[in-house]
Short mmCIF file of C-alpha atoms in Angstrom, two decimals:
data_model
loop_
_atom_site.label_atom_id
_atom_site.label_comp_id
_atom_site.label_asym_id
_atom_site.label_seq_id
_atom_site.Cartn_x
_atom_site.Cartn_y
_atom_site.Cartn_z
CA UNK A 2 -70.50 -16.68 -10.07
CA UNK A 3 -73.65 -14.50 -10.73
CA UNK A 4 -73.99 -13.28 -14.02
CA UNK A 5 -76.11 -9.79 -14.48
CA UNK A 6 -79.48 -10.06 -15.16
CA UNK A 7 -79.88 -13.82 -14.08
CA UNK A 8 -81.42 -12.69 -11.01
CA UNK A 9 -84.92 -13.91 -10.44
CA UNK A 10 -87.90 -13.80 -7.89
CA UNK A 11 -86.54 -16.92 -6.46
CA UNK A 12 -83.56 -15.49 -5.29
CA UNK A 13 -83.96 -13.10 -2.85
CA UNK A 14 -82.72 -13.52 0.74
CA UNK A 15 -84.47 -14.37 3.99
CA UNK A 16 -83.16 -11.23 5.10
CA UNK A 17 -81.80 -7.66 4.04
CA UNK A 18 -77.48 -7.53 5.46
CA UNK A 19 -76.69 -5.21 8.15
CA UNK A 20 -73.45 -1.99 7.74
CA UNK A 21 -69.87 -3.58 8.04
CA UNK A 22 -66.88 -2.12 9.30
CA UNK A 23 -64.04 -3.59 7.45
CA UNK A 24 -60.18 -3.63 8.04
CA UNK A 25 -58.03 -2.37 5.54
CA UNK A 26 -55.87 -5.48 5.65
CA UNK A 27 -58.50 -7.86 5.18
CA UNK A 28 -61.62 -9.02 3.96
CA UNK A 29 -62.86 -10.23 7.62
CA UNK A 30 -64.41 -7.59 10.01
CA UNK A 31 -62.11 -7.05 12.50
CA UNK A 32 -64.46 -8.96 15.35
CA UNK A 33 -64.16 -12.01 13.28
CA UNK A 34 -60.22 -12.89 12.74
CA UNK A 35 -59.86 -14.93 15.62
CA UNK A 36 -61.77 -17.58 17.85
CA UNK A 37 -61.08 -15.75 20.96
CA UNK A 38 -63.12 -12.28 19.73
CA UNK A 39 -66.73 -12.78 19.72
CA UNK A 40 -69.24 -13.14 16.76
CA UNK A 41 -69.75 -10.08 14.77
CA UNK A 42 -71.97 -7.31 15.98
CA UNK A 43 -74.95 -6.97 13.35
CA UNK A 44 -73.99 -3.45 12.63
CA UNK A 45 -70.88 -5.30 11.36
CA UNK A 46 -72.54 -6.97 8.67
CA UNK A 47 -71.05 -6.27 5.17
CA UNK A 48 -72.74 -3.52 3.25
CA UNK A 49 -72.93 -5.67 0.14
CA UNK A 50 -72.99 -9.14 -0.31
CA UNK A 51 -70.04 -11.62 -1.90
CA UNK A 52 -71.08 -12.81 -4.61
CA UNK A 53 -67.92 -14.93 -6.13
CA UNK A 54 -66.68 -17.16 -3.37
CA UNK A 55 -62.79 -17.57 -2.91
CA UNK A 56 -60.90 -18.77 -0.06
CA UNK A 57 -61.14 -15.54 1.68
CA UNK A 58 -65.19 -15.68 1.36
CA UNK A 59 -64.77 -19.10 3.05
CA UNK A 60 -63.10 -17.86 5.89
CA UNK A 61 -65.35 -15.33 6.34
CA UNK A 62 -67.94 -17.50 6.67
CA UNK A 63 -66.34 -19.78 8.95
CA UNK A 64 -65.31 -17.22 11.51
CA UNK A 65 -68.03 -15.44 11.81
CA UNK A 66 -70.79 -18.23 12.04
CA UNK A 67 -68.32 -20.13 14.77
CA UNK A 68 -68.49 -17.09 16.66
CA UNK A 69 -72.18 -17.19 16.62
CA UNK A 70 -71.60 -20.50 17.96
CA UNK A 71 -70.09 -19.81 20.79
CA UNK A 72 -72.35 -16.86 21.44
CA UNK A 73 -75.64 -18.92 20.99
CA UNK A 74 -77.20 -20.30 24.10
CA UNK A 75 -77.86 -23.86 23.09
CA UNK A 76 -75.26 -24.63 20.91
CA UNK A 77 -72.37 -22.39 22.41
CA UNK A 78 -71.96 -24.82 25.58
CA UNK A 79 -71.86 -28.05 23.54
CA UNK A 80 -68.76 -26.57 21.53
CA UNK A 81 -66.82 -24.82 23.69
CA UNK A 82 -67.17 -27.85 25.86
CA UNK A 83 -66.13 -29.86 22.83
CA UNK A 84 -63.44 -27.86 21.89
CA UNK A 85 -62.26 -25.76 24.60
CA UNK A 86 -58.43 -25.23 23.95
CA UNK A 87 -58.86 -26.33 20.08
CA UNK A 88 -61.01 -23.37 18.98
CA UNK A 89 -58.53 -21.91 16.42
CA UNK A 90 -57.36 -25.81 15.34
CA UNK A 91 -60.74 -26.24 14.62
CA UNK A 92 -61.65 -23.00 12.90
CA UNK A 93 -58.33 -23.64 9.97
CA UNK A 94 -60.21 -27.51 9.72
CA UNK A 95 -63.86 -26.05 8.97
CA UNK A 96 -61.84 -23.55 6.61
CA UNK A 97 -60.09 -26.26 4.58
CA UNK A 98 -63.45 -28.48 4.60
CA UNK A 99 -65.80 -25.57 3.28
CA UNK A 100 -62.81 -24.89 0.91
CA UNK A 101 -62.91 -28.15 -0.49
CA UNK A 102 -66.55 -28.49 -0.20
CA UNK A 103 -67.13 -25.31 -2.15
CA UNK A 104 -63.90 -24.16 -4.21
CA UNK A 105 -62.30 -27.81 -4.72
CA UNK A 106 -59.44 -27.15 -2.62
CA UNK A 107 -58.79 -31.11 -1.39
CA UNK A 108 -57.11 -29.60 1.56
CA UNK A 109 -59.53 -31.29 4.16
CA UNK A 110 -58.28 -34.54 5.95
CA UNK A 111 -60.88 -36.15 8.11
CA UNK A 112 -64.10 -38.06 8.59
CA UNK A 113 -66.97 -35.73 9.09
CA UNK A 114 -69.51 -38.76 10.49
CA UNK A 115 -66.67 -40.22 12.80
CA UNK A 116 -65.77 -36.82 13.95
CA UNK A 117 -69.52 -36.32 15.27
CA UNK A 118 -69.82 -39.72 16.70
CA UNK A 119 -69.55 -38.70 20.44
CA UNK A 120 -72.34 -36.45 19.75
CA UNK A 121 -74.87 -38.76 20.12
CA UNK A 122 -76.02 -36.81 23.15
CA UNK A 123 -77.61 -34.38 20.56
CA UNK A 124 -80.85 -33.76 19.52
CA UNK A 125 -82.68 -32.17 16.46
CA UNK A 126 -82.74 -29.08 18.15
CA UNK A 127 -79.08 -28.71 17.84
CA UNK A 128 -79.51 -29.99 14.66
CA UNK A 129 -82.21 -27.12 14.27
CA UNK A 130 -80.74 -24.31 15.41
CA UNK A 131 -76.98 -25.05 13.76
CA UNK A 132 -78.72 -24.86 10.13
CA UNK A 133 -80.94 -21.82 11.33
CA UNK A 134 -77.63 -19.68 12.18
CA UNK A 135 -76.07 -21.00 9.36
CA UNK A 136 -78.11 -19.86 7.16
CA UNK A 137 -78.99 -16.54 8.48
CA UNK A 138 -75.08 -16.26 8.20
CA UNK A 139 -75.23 -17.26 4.68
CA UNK A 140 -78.04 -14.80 3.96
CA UNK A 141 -76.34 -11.86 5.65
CA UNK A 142 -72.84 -12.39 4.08
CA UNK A 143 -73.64 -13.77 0.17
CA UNK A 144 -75.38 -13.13 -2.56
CA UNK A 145 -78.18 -15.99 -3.25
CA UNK A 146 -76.69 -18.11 -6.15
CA UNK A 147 -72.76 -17.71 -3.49
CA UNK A 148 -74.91 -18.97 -0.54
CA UNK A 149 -76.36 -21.96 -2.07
CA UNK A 150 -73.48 -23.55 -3.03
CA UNK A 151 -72.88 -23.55 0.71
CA UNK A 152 -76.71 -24.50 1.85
CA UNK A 153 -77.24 -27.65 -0.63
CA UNK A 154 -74.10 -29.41 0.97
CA UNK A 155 -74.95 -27.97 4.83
CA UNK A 156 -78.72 -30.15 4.43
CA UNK A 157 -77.13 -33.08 2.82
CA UNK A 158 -74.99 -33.30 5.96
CA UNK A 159 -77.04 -32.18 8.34
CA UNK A 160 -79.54 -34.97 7.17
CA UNK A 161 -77.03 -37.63 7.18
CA UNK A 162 -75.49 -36.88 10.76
CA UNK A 163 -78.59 -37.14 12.19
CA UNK A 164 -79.34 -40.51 10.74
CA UNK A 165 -76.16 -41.70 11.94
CA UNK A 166 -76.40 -40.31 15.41
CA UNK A 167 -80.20 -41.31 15.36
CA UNK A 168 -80.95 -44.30 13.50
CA UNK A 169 -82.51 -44.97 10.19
CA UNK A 170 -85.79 -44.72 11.39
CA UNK A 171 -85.35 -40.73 12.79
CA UNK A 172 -87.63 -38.20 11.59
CA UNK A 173 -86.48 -34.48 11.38
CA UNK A 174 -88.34 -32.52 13.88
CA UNK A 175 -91.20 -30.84 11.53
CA UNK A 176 -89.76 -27.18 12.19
CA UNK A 177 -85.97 -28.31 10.82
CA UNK A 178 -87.71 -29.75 8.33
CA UNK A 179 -89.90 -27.06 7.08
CA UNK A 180 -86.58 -24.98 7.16
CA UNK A 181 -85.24 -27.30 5.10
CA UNK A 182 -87.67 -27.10 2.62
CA UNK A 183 -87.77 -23.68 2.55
CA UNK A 184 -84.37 -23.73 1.88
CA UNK A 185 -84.88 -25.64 -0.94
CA UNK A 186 -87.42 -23.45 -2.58
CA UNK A 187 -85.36 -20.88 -2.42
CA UNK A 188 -82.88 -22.42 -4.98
CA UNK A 189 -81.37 -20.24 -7.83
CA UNK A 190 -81.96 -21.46 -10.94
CA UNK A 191 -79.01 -22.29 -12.98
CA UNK A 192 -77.76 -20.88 -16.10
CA UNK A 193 -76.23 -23.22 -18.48
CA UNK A 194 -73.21 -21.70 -20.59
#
């Protein structure tokens, strides 16, 4: 939660969010609600950033950065190959593993390192680009102190995939890491109550 006048220098975004169109019925824009639309337009961007995350923020977040996915042109091919017929399955499984990454929820059932085993095709460039639109999509949908509680757990992972696809002995390619680090710099500080 971001309480008023904790904001400091350190957290301001990469970037400044785009207009959103929103539908009365929900909190997703209305190109985001299913894995068959495509990713949101950037004039679709919210006009203000969330800045208390709830189950709805979540799935926000999920739709919207799978749809980039699909839309991307090194990354789209790998998934919809991967998951062609599954895309909505697989949507409600990043949902309840954000959920219970971020909010607690418990709800997700599954192995994240076995699950990217046949993936060992991939390189850090995948690796590269998937935290780059990630966090763009964090940028352009959450406030700073929202968004890292998202980021922190997205490097952890993508670090540890890639030394179990890779090997011990893999380096991140020096742009992923310099994005990383970035990242990382960008950290709000905490308040203690």
């Amino acid at each position: 939660m971001r309480h008023p006048g904790t904001e400091t220098p350190e957290m301001t975004s990469l970037s400044a969010p785009a207009p959103a169109e929103m539908s009365a019925e929900s909190t997703l824009p209305t190109t985001a609600r299913s894995a068959s639309q495509p990713a949101i337009d950037p004039l679709e961007w919210p006009t203000a950033r969330i800045a208390d995350i709830d189950e709805d923020a979540v799935r926000l977040l999920v739709h919207t950065f799978y749809g980039r996915i699909r839309d991307d042109d090194l990354l789209g091919p790998v998934f919809r190959q991967a998951l062609e017929g599954r895309w909505d399955m697989h949507l409600e499984k990043m949902v309840a593993f954000w959920s219970s990454i971020v909010l607690g929820a418990k709800r997700y059932r599954g192995n994240v390192t076995q699950a990217h085993q046949p993936f060992g095709h991939l390189s850090g460039e995948h690796f590269s680009r998937w935290l780059a639109l990630f966090f763009d999509t964090l940028d352009k949908l959450f406030e700073p102190q929202a968004a890292f509680a998202f980021a922190e757990p997205a490097i952890r992972i993508a670090e540890s995939l890639q030394l179990n696809l890779f090997g011990w002995e893999y380096t991140l390619p020096p742009a992923q890491r310099a994005l990383l680090d970035s990242i990382k710099q960008r950290r709000p500080t905490r308040q203690h109550d």
